[in-house]
GROMACS .gro file of N, CA and C in nm:
model
  462
    1UNK      N    1  -3.664   2.832  -1.620
    1UNK     CA    2  -3.672   2.975  -1.637
    1UNK      C    3  -3.560   3.040  -1.556
    2UNK      N    4  -3.495   3.140  -1.614
    2UNK     CA    5  -3.382   3.206  -1.551
    2UNK      C    6  -3.428   3.308  -1.448
    3UNK      N    7  -3.350   3.322  -1.339
    3UNK     CA    8  -3.386   3.411  -1.230
    3UNK      C    9  -3.276   3.514  -1.208
    4UNK      N   10  -3.318   3.639  -1.185
    4UNK     CA   11  -3.225   3.748  -1.160
    4UNK      C   12  -3.274   3.828  -1.041
    5UNK      N   13  -3.180   3.895  -0.974
    5UNK     CA   14  -3.212   3.977  -0.857
    5UNK      C   15  -3.190   4.123  -0.890
    6UNK      N   16  -3.282   4.209  -0.841
    6UNK     CA   17  -3.269   4.353  -0.859
    6UNK      C   18  -3.296   4.421  -0.725
    7UNK      N   19  -3.253   4.547  -0.715
    7UNK     CA   20  -3.284   4.627  -0.597
    7UNK      C   21  -3.422   4.689  -0.613
    8UNK      N   22  -3.479   4.731  -0.503
    8UNK     CA   23  -3.613   4.787  -0.500
    8UNK      C   24  -3.628   4.908  -0.593
    9UNK      N   25  -3.524   4.993  -0.602
    9UNK     CA   26  -3.533   5.115  -0.684
    9UNK      C   27  -3.530   5.085  -0.834
   10UNK      N   28  -3.500   4.962  -0.873
   10UNK     CA   29  -3.500   4.925  -1.014
   10UNK      C   30  -3.639   4.884  -1.063
   11UNK      N   31  -3.735   4.884  -0.972
   11UNK     CA   32  -3.873   4.850  -1.007
   11UNK      C   33  -3.958   4.976  -0.996
   12UNK      N   34  -4.025   5.010  -1.107
   12UNK     CA   35  -4.113   5.127  -1.104
   12UNK      C   36  -4.241   5.093  -1.178
   13UNK      N   37  -4.348   5.082  -1.101
   13UNK     CA   38  -4.477   5.047  -1.160
   13UNK      C   39  -4.475   4.908  -1.221
   14UNK      N   40  -4.498   4.900  -1.352
   14UNK     CA   41  -4.500   4.773  -1.422
   14UNK      C   42  -4.369   4.743  -1.495
   15UNK      N   43  -4.267   4.826  -1.472
   15UNK     CA   44  -4.141   4.810  -1.543
   15UNK      C   45  -4.026   4.778  -1.448
   16UNK      N   46  -3.934   4.695  -1.496
   16UNK     CA   47  -3.815   4.656  -1.420
   16UNK      C   48  -3.694   4.682  -1.507
   17UNK      N   49  -3.590   4.734  -1.443
   17UNK     CA   50  -3.464   4.763  -1.512
   17UNK      C   51  -3.355   4.675  -1.451
   18UNK      N   52  -3.296   4.589  -1.532
   18UNK     CA   53  -3.188   4.501  -1.487
   18UNK      C   54  -3.056   4.565  -1.530
   19UNK      N   55  -2.963   4.582  -1.434
   19UNK     CA   56  -2.834   4.645  -1.463
   19UNK      C   57  -2.721   4.557  -1.413
   20UNK      N   58  -2.600   4.598  -1.445
   20UNK     CA   59  -2.482   4.530  -1.394
   20UNK      C   60  -2.441   4.410  -1.477
   21UNK      N   61  -2.379   4.313  -1.410
   21UNK     CA   62  -2.326   4.195  -1.480
   21UNK      C   63  -2.437   4.107  -1.537
   22UNK      N   64  -2.559   4.121  -1.485
   22UNK     CA   65  -2.670   4.042  -1.537
   22UNK      C   66  -2.704   4.079  -1.682
   23UNK      N   67  -2.676   4.203  -1.722
   23UNK     CA   68  -2.703   4.246  -1.859
   23UNK      C   69  -2.618   4.163  -1.956
   24UNK      N   70  -2.490   4.151  -1.928
   24UNK     CA   71  -2.402   4.070  -2.013
   24UNK      C   72  -2.448   3.925  -2.014
   25UNK      N   73  -2.489   3.875  -1.898
   25UNK     CA   74  -2.533   3.736  -1.889
   25UNK      C   75  -2.658   3.712  -1.974
   26UNK      N   76  -2.752   3.806  -1.969
   26UNK     CA   77  -2.876   3.792  -2.046
   26UNK      C   78  -2.850   3.801  -2.195
   27UNK      N   79  -2.771   3.901  -2.236
   27UNK     CA   80  -2.752   3.929  -2.379
   27UNK      C   81  -2.653   3.834  -2.444
   28UNK      N   82  -2.536   3.816  -2.383
   28UNK     CA   83  -2.428   3.743  -2.450
   28UNK      C   84  -2.419   3.595  -2.413
   29UNK      N   85  -2.451   3.561  -2.289
   29UNK     CA   86  -2.438   3.421  -2.246
   29UNK      C   87  -2.566   3.343  -2.277
   30UNK      N   88  -2.679   3.393  -2.227
   30UNK     CA   89  -2.806   3.324  -2.249
   30UNK      C   90  -2.866   3.355  -2.385
   31UNK      N   91  -2.825   3.467  -2.444
   31UNK     CA   92  -2.874   3.513  -2.574
   31UNK      C   93  -3.025   3.526  -2.578
   32UNK      N   94  -3.079   3.584  -2.471
   32UNK     CA   95  -3.222   3.610  -2.466
   32UNK      C   96  -3.253   3.735  -2.547
   33UNK      N   97  -3.368   3.740  -2.605
   33UNK     CA   98  -3.406   3.855  -2.686
   33UNK      C   99  -3.535   3.917  -2.637
   34UNK      N  100  -3.582   4.015  -2.711
   34UNK     CA  101  -3.709   4.081  -2.680
   34UNK      C  102  -3.819   3.977  -2.687
   35UNK      N  103  -3.904   3.976  -2.586
   35UNK     CA  104  -4.013   3.879  -2.579
   35UNK      C  105  -3.982   3.759  -2.491
   36UNK      N  106  -3.854   3.741  -2.455
   36UNK     CA  107  -3.817   3.631  -2.366
   36UNK      C  108  -3.869   3.659  -2.226
   37UNK      N  109  -3.899   3.553  -2.153
   37UNK     CA  110  -3.951   3.568  -2.018
   37UNK      C  111  -3.846   3.520  -1.917
   38UNK      N  112  -3.833   3.596  -1.808
   38UNK     CA  113  -3.742   3.563  -1.698
   38UNK      C  114  -3.815   3.590  -1.567
   39UNK      N  115  -3.760   3.537  -1.460
   39UNK     CA  116  -3.811   3.567  -1.326
   39UNK      C  117  -3.716   3.667  -1.263
   40UNK      N  118  -3.772   3.774  -1.208
   40UNK     CA  119  -3.692   3.877  -1.142
   40UNK      C  120  -3.741   3.889  -0.999
   41UNK      N  121  -3.646   3.888  -0.906
   41UNK     CA  122  -3.679   3.894  -0.764
   41UNK      C  123  -3.626   4.023  -0.703
   42UNK      N  124  -3.710   4.091  -0.626
   42UNK     CA  125  -3.672   4.210  -0.551
   42UNK      C  126  -3.594   4.165  -0.428
   43UNK      N  127  -3.467   4.206  -0.417
   43UNK     CA  128  -3.381   4.162  -0.306
   43UNK      C  129  -3.434   4.204  -0.170
   44UNK      N  130  -3.484   4.327  -0.159
   44UNK     CA  131  -3.527   4.379  -0.030
   44UNK      C  132  -3.657   4.316   0.019
   45UNK      N  133  -3.753   4.295  -0.071
   45UNK     CA  134  -3.885   4.247  -0.031
   45UNK      C  135  -3.907   4.098  -0.058
   46UNK      N  136  -3.815   4.035  -0.126
   46UNK     CA  137  -3.824   3.892  -0.162
   46UNK      C  138  -3.952   3.861  -0.239
   47UNK      N  139  -3.988   3.950  -0.329
   47UNK     CA  140  -4.106   3.930  -0.414
   47UNK      C  141  -4.057   3.899  -0.555
   48UNK      N  142  -4.109   3.791  -0.612
   48UNK     CA  143  -4.069   3.751  -0.747
   48UNK      C  144  -4.175   3.791  -0.849
   49UNK      N  145  -4.129   3.825  -0.970
   49UNK     CA  146  -4.217   3.866  -1.079
   49UNK      C  147  -4.180   3.790  -1.205
   50UNK      N  148  -4.281   3.756  -1.284
   50UNK     CA  149  -4.260   3.706  -1.419
   50UNK      C  150  -4.246   3.829  -1.507
   51UNK      N  151  -4.135   3.838  -1.580
   51UNK     CA  152  -4.104   3.959  -1.657
   51UNK      C  153  -4.077   3.921  -1.803
   52UNK      N  154  -4.133   4.002  -1.893
   52UNK     CA  155  -4.106   3.986  -2.035
   52UNK      C  156  -4.009   4.096  -2.077
   53UNK      N  157  -3.900   4.057  -2.143
   53UNK     CA  158  -3.799   4.154  -2.185
   53UNK      C  159  -3.856   4.240  -2.298
   54UNK      N  160  -3.851   4.373  -2.277
   54UNK     CA  161  -3.902   4.468  -2.376
   54UNK      C  162  -3.792   4.529  -2.462
   55UNK      N  163  -3.676   4.558  -2.398
   55UNK     CA  164  -3.573   4.631  -2.469
   55UNK      C  165  -3.436   4.592  -2.415
   56UNK      N  166  -3.342   4.568  -2.505
   56UNK     CA  167  -3.204   4.536  -2.468
   56UNK      C  168  -3.115   4.654  -2.502
   57UNK      N  169  -3.046   4.709  -2.401
   57UNK     CA  170  -2.954   4.819  -2.423
   57UNK      C  171  -2.816   4.776  -2.376
   58UNK      N  172  -2.717   4.861  -2.400
   58UNK     CA  173  -2.579   4.827  -2.365
   58UNK      C  174  -2.559   4.814  -2.214
   59UNK      N  175  -2.621   4.903  -2.137
   59UNK     CA  176  -2.600   4.907  -1.992
   59UNK      C  177  -2.717   4.849  -1.912
   60UNK      N  178  -2.831   4.823  -1.976
   60UNK     CA  179  -2.947   4.776  -1.901
   60UNK      C  180  -3.042   4.696  -1.989
   61UNK      N  181  -3.124   4.616  -1.923
   61UNK     CA  182  -3.230   4.541  -1.989
   61UNK      C  183  -3.361   4.587  -1.927
   62UNK      N  184  -3.455   4.629  -2.010
   62UNK     CA  185  -3.584   4.676  -1.962
   62UNK      C  186  -3.688   4.566  -1.980
   63UNK      N  187  -3.770   4.547  -1.876
   63UNK     CA  188  -3.871   4.444  -1.883
   63UNK      C  189  -4.005   4.490  -1.830
   64UNK      N  190  -4.110   4.423  -1.875
   64UNK     CA  191  -4.247   4.452  -1.834
   64UNK      C  192  -4.294   4.341  -1.741
   65UNK      N  193  -4.347   4.379  -1.625
   65UNK     CA  194  -4.398   4.280  -1.528
   65UNK      C  195  -4.528   4.222  -1.583
   66UNK      N  196  -4.530   4.091  -1.601
   66UNK     CA  197  -4.649   4.022  -1.648
   66UNK      C  198  -4.736   3.983  -1.529
   67UNK      N  199  -4.672   3.925  -1.427
   67UNK     CA  200  -4.747   3.886  -1.308
   67UNK      C  201  -4.654   3.874  -1.188
   68UNK      N  202  -4.714   3.885  -1.072
   68UNK     CA  203  -4.642   3.863  -0.947
   68UNK      C  204  -4.653   3.714  -0.915
   69UNK      N  205  -4.542   3.653  -0.879
   69UNK     CA  206  -4.539   3.510  -0.850
   69UNK      C  207  -4.565   3.491  -0.701
   70UNK      N  208  -4.675   3.427  -0.669
   70UNK     CA  209  -4.715   3.408  -0.529
   70UNK      C  210  -4.644   3.290  -0.464
   71UNK      N  211  -4.616   3.187  -0.541
   71UNK     CA  212  -4.553   3.068  -0.487
   71UNK      C  213  -4.409   3.099  -0.447
   72UNK      N  214  -4.369   3.058  -0.329
   72UNK     CA  215  -4.235   3.086  -0.282
   72UNK      C  216  -4.156   2.957  -0.267
   73UNK      N  217  -4.027   2.966  -0.284
   73UNK     CA  218  -3.940   2.850  -0.268
   73UNK      C  219  -3.871   2.851  -0.132
   74UNK      N  220  -3.903   2.948  -0.050
   74UNK     CA  221  -3.836   2.964   0.078
   74UNK      C  222  -3.902   2.883   0.188
   75UNK      N  223  -3.819   2.835   0.279
   75UNK     CA  224  -3.869   2.764   0.396
   75UNK      C  225  -3.912   2.865   0.503
   76UNK      N  226  -3.998   2.823   0.591
   76UNK     CA  227  -4.045   2.912   0.697
   76UNK      C  228  -3.953   2.907   0.819
   77UNK      N  229  -3.853   2.823   0.814
   77UNK     CA  230  -3.757   2.812   0.924
   77UNK      C  231  -3.640   2.906   0.896
   78UNK      N  232  -3.606   2.989   0.993
   78UNK     CA  233  -3.491   3.078   0.980
   78UNK      C  234  -3.366   3.004   1.024
   79UNK      N  235  -3.274   2.985   0.932
   79UNK     CA  236  -3.150   2.915   0.961
   79UNK      C  237  -3.035   3.013   0.951
   80UNK      N  238  -2.959   3.026   1.060
   80UNK     CA  239  -2.837   3.106   1.062
   80UNK      C  240  -2.719   3.011   1.075
   81UNK      N  241  -2.618   3.030   0.993
   81UNK     CA  242  -2.500   2.944   0.994
   81UNK      C  243  -2.382   3.020   1.052
   82UNK      N  244  -2.327   2.970   1.162
   82UNK     CA  245  -2.205   3.025   1.221
   82UNK      C  246  -2.093   2.930   1.181
   83UNK      N  247  -2.005   2.974   1.092
   83UNK     CA  248  -1.904   2.888   1.034
   83UNK      C  249  -1.764   2.935   1.071
   84UNK      N  250  -1.687   2.847   1.137
   84UNK     CA  251  -1.547   2.875   1.161
   84UNK      C  252  -1.474   2.881   1.028
   85UNK      N  253  -1.377   2.972   1.017
   85UNK     CA  254  -1.307   2.991   0.890
   85UNK      C  255  -1.219   2.870   0.859
   86UNK      N  256  -1.248   2.801   0.749
   86UNK     CA  257  -1.167   2.686   0.708
   86UNK      C  258  -1.049   2.729   0.621
   87UNK      N  259  -0.960   2.635   0.595
   87UNK     CA  260  -0.845   2.663   0.509
   87UNK      C  261  -0.888   2.668   0.363
   88UNK      N  262  -0.801   2.730   0.282
   88UNK     CA  263  -0.814   2.739   0.137
   88UNK      C  264  -0.948   2.803   0.096
   89UNK      N  265  -1.011   2.750  -0.008
   89UNK     CA  266  -1.135   2.809  -0.060
   89UNK      C  267  -1.258   2.730  -0.016
   90UNK      N  268  -1.246   2.659   0.094
   90UNK     CA  269  -1.359   2.578   0.142
   90UNK      C  270  -1.476   2.664   0.187
   91UNK      N  271  -1.450   2.787   0.232
   91UNK     CA  272  -1.557   2.876   0.277
   91UNK      C  273  -1.652   2.907   0.161
   92UNK      N  274  -1.598   2.924   0.042
   92UNK     CA  275  -1.681   2.951  -0.075
   92UNK      C  276  -1.776   2.834  -0.102
   93UNK      N  277  -1.725   2.714  -0.089
   93UNK     CA  278  -1.806   2.594  -0.109
   93UNK      C  279  -1.915   2.583  -0.002
   94UNK      N  280  -1.878   2.614   0.123
   94UNK     CA  281  -1.974   2.610   0.234
   94UNK      C  282  -2.085   2.713   0.212
   95UNK      N  283  -2.050   2.833   0.167
   95UNK     CA  284  -2.149   2.937   0.141
   95UNK      C  285  -2.242   2.893   0.028
   96UNK      N  286  -2.185   2.836  -0.076
   96UNK     CA  287  -2.265   2.790  -0.190
   96UNK      C  288  -2.366   2.684  -0.147
   97UNK      N  289  -2.320   2.582  -0.079
   97UNK     CA  290  -2.409   2.473  -0.038
   97UNK      C  291  -2.506   2.516   0.071
   98UNK      N  292  -2.464   2.603   0.162
   98UNK     CA  293  -2.555   2.655   0.264
   98UNK      C  294  -2.667   2.736   0.202
   99UNK      N  295  -2.635   2.815   0.100
   99UNK     CA  296  -2.736   2.892   0.029
   99UNK      C  297  -2.836   2.800  -0.039
  100UNK      N  298  -2.785   2.697  -0.104
  100UNK     CA  299  -2.873   2.602  -0.173
  100UNK      C  300  -2.964   2.527  -0.076
  101UNK      N  301  -2.919   2.510   0.048
  101UNK     CA  302  -2.998   2.438   0.148
  101UNK      C  303  -3.099   2.526   0.222
  102UNK      N  304  -3.090   2.658   0.207
  102UNK     CA  305  -3.190   2.745   0.267
  102UNK      C  306  -3.144   2.833   0.381
  103UNK      N  307  -3.014   2.849   0.399
  103UNK     CA  308  -2.961   2.935   0.506
  103UNK      C  309  -2.997   3.080   0.476
  104UNK      N  310  -3.035   3.155   0.580
  104UNK     CA  311  -3.073   3.296   0.561
  104UNK      C  312  -2.959   3.393   0.593
  105UNK      N  313  -2.875   3.360   0.693
  105UNK     CA  314  -2.762   3.444   0.732
  105UNK      C  315  -2.641   3.355   0.755
  106UNK      N  316  -2.524   3.404   0.712
  106UNK     CA  317  -2.401   3.330   0.733
  106UNK      C  318  -2.304   3.420   0.810
  107UNK      N  319  -2.256   3.369   0.924
  107UNK     CA  320  -2.165   3.441   1.010
  107UNK      C  321  -2.028   3.373   1.007
  108UNK      N  322  -1.928   3.429   0.938
  108UNK     CA  323  -1.793   3.373   0.945
  108UNK      C  324  -1.735   3.400   1.084
  109UNK      N  325  -1.674   3.299   1.144
  109UNK     CA  326  -1.626   3.311   1.281
  109UNK      C  327  -1.477   3.276   1.287
  110UNK      N  328  -1.399   3.362   1.353
  110UNK     CA  329  -1.259   3.331   1.381
  110UNK      C  330  -1.256   3.267   1.519
  111UNK      N  331  -1.220   3.139   1.524
  111UNK     CA  332  -1.217   3.065   1.648
  111UNK      C  333  -1.077   3.068   1.710
  112UNK      N  334  -1.069   3.033   1.837
  112UNK     CA  335  -0.942   3.040   1.910
  112UNK      C  336  -0.834   2.956   1.844
  113UNK      N  337  -0.868   2.837   1.798
  113UNK     CA  338  -0.770   2.747   1.738
  113UNK      C  339  -0.777   2.746   1.585
  114UNK      N  340  -0.832   2.849   1.530
  114UNK     CA  341  -0.847   2.859   1.386
  114UNK      C  342  -0.710   2.883   1.321
  115UNK      N  343  -0.680   2.808   1.217
  115UNK     CA  344  -0.551   2.819   1.148
  115UNK      C  345  -0.548   2.943   1.059
  116UNK      N  346  -0.660   2.974   0.998
  116UNK     CA  347  -0.668   3.086   0.903
  116UNK      C  348  -0.660   3.218   0.977
  117UNK      N  349  -0.574   3.306   0.928
  117UNK     CA  350  -0.560   3.441   0.983
  117UNK      C  351  -0.593   3.539   0.872
  118UNK      N  352  -0.687   3.629   0.899
  118UNK     CA  353  -0.730   3.728   0.799
  118UNK      C  354  -0.697   3.867   0.851
  119UNK      N  355  -0.631   3.949   0.768
  119UNK     CA  356  -0.605   4.086   0.808
  119UNK      C  357  -0.726   4.173   0.776
  120UNK      N  358  -0.733   4.289   0.837
  120UNK     CA  359  -0.848   4.379   0.825
  120UNK      C  360  -0.874   4.423   0.681
  121UNK      N  361  -0.767   4.441   0.602
  121UNK     CA  362  -0.782   4.489   0.464
  121UNK      C  363  -0.852   4.387   0.375
  122UNK      N  364  -0.822   4.261   0.394
  122UNK     CA  365  -0.879   4.159   0.304
  122UNK      C  366  -1.017   4.111   0.348
  123UNK      N  367  -1.060   4.146   0.470
  123UNK     CA  368  -1.191   4.103   0.517
  123UNK      C  369  -1.303   4.159   0.429
  124UNK      N  370  -1.295   4.287   0.397
  124UNK     CA  371  -1.399   4.351   0.316
  124UNK      C  372  -1.406   4.286   0.177
  125UNK      N  373  -1.290   4.259   0.116
  125UNK     CA  374  -1.287   4.196  -0.015
  125UNK      C  375  -1.345   4.055  -0.010
  126UNK      N  376  -1.310   3.982   0.095
  126UNK     CA  377  -1.359   3.845   0.109
  126UNK      C  378  -1.511   3.842   0.128
  127UNK      N  379  -1.563   3.933   0.211
  127UNK     CA  380  -1.708   3.937   0.234
  127UNK      C  381  -1.781   3.973   0.105
  128UNK      N  382  -1.728   4.068   0.027
  128UNK     CA  383  -1.789   4.102  -0.102
  128UNK      C  384  -1.790   3.981  -0.196
  129UNK      N  385  -1.679   3.910  -0.201
  129UNK     CA  386  -1.671   3.790  -0.286
  129UNK      C  387  -1.769   3.684  -0.239
  130UNK      N  388  -1.775   3.661  -0.108
  130UNK     CA  389  -1.866   3.561  -0.053
  130UNK      C  390  -2.011   3.599  -0.080
  131UNK      N  391  -2.043   3.729  -0.075
  131UNK     CA  392  -2.179   3.775  -0.103
  131UNK      C  393  -2.217   3.746  -0.247
  132UNK      N  394  -2.122   3.766  -0.340
  132UNK     CA  395  -2.148   3.736  -0.481
  132UNK      C  396  -2.169   3.586  -0.501
  133UNK      N  397  -2.092   3.505  -0.431
  133UNK     CA  398  -2.108   3.360  -0.440
  133UNK      C  399  -2.246   3.319  -0.389
  134UNK      N  400  -2.291   3.382  -0.280
  134UNK     CA  401  -2.424   3.353  -0.226
  134UNK      C  402  -2.533   3.392  -0.326
  135UNK      N  403  -2.515   3.505  -0.395
  135UNK     CA  404  -2.615   3.549  -0.492
  135UNK      C  405  -2.622   3.453  -0.611
  136UNK      N  406  -2.508   3.408  -0.660
  136UNK     CA  407  -2.506   3.314  -0.771
  136UNK      C  408  -2.572   3.182  -0.731
  137UNK      N  409  -2.543   3.136  -0.609
  137UNK     CA  410  -2.604   3.012  -0.561
  137UNK      C  411  -2.755   3.028  -0.544
  138UNK      N  412  -2.799   3.146  -0.501
  138UNK     CA  413  -2.943   3.171  -0.486
  138UNK      C  414  -3.012   3.173  -0.623
  139UNK      N  415  -2.946   3.229  -0.724
  139UNK     CA  416  -3.002   3.226  -0.860
  139UNK      C  417  -3.015   3.083  -0.909
  140UNK      N  418  -2.908   3.006  -0.889
  140UNK     CA  419  -2.906   2.870  -0.940
  140UNK      C  420  -3.013   2.783  -0.874
  141UNK      N  421  -3.034   2.802  -0.744
  141UNK     CA  422  -3.132   2.720  -0.673
  141UNK      C  423  -3.271   2.784  -0.672
  142UNK      N  424  -3.286   2.897  -0.744
  142UNK     CA  425  -3.414   2.967  -0.760
  142UNK      C  426  -3.475   3.010  -0.627
  143UNK      N  427  -3.390   3.057  -0.537
  143UNK     CA  428  -3.438   3.109  -0.409
  143UNK      C  429  -3.488   3.252  -0.425
  144UNK      N  430  -3.573   3.295  -0.330
  144UNK     CA  431  -3.622   3.432  -0.330
  144UNK      C  432  -3.537   3.524  -0.243
  145UNK      N  433  -3.451   3.466  -0.163
  145UNK     CA  434  -3.368   3.543  -0.070
  145UNK      C  435  -3.221   3.512  -0.097
  146UNK      N  436  -3.140   3.618  -0.102
  146UNK     CA  437  -2.995   3.600  -0.106
  146UNK      C  438  -2.947   3.608   0.037
  147UNK      N  439  -2.882   3.504   0.089
  147UNK     CA  440  -2.835   3.508   0.227
  147UNK      C  441  -2.739   3.624   0.250
  148UNK      N  442  -2.746   3.681   0.367
  148UNK     CA  443  -2.659   3.792   0.405
  148UNK      C  444  -2.533   3.734   0.466
  149UNK      N  445  -2.418   3.772   0.413
  149UNK     CA  446  -2.291   3.734   0.471
  149UNK      C  447  -2.253   3.845   0.569
  150UNK      N  448  -2.253   3.812   0.695
  150UNK     CA  449  -2.226   3.910   0.800
  150UNK      C  450  -2.075   3.933   0.814
  151UNK      N  451  -2.038   4.032   0.894
  151UNK     CA  452  -1.896   4.058   0.922
  151UNK      C  453  -1.836   3.943   1.001
  152UNK      N  454  -1.706   3.926   0.985
  152UNK     CA  455  -1.635   3.821   1.058
  152UNK      C  456  -1.636   3.854   1.207
  153UNK      N  457  -1.671   3.754   1.288
  153UNK     CA  458  -1.677   3.775   1.434
  153UNK      C  459  -1.579   3.681   1.502
  154UNK      N  460  -1.542   3.718   1.624
  154UNK     CA  461  -1.452   3.634   1.706
  154UNK      C  462  -1.533   3.549   1.800
   0.00000   0.00000   0.00000
């Protein structure tokens, strides 16, 4: 069963509204239709719902909550990962695998002997990209929590 994440304000009563890139994924990639069932997780509260798709629109997918899913895939251990910045795109791989293993927070760290140098302008873009990678990995591994990628620290 496919899993998607929404913000708290996208849930109202028994209805859920899925927006953004997930709409294209549902309609064009997965080719789900009215009556299809998906799992939708509230990012803020980490609550998952079984949802039946009611209506497909250009900008949003509307769904009806069938039931709240009580079973969780999350561990009770809080794991924070402090990762020195590696060369090339290895950080993306580390974020992906850390998310799949159950990490809750990821702290990129610039160490004294770190080869990678990041300027202030690209830090925000990198953190946004890393956050998207964490969300995709959380969907794939069916987690209830998307790990938070914190600001780069020294």
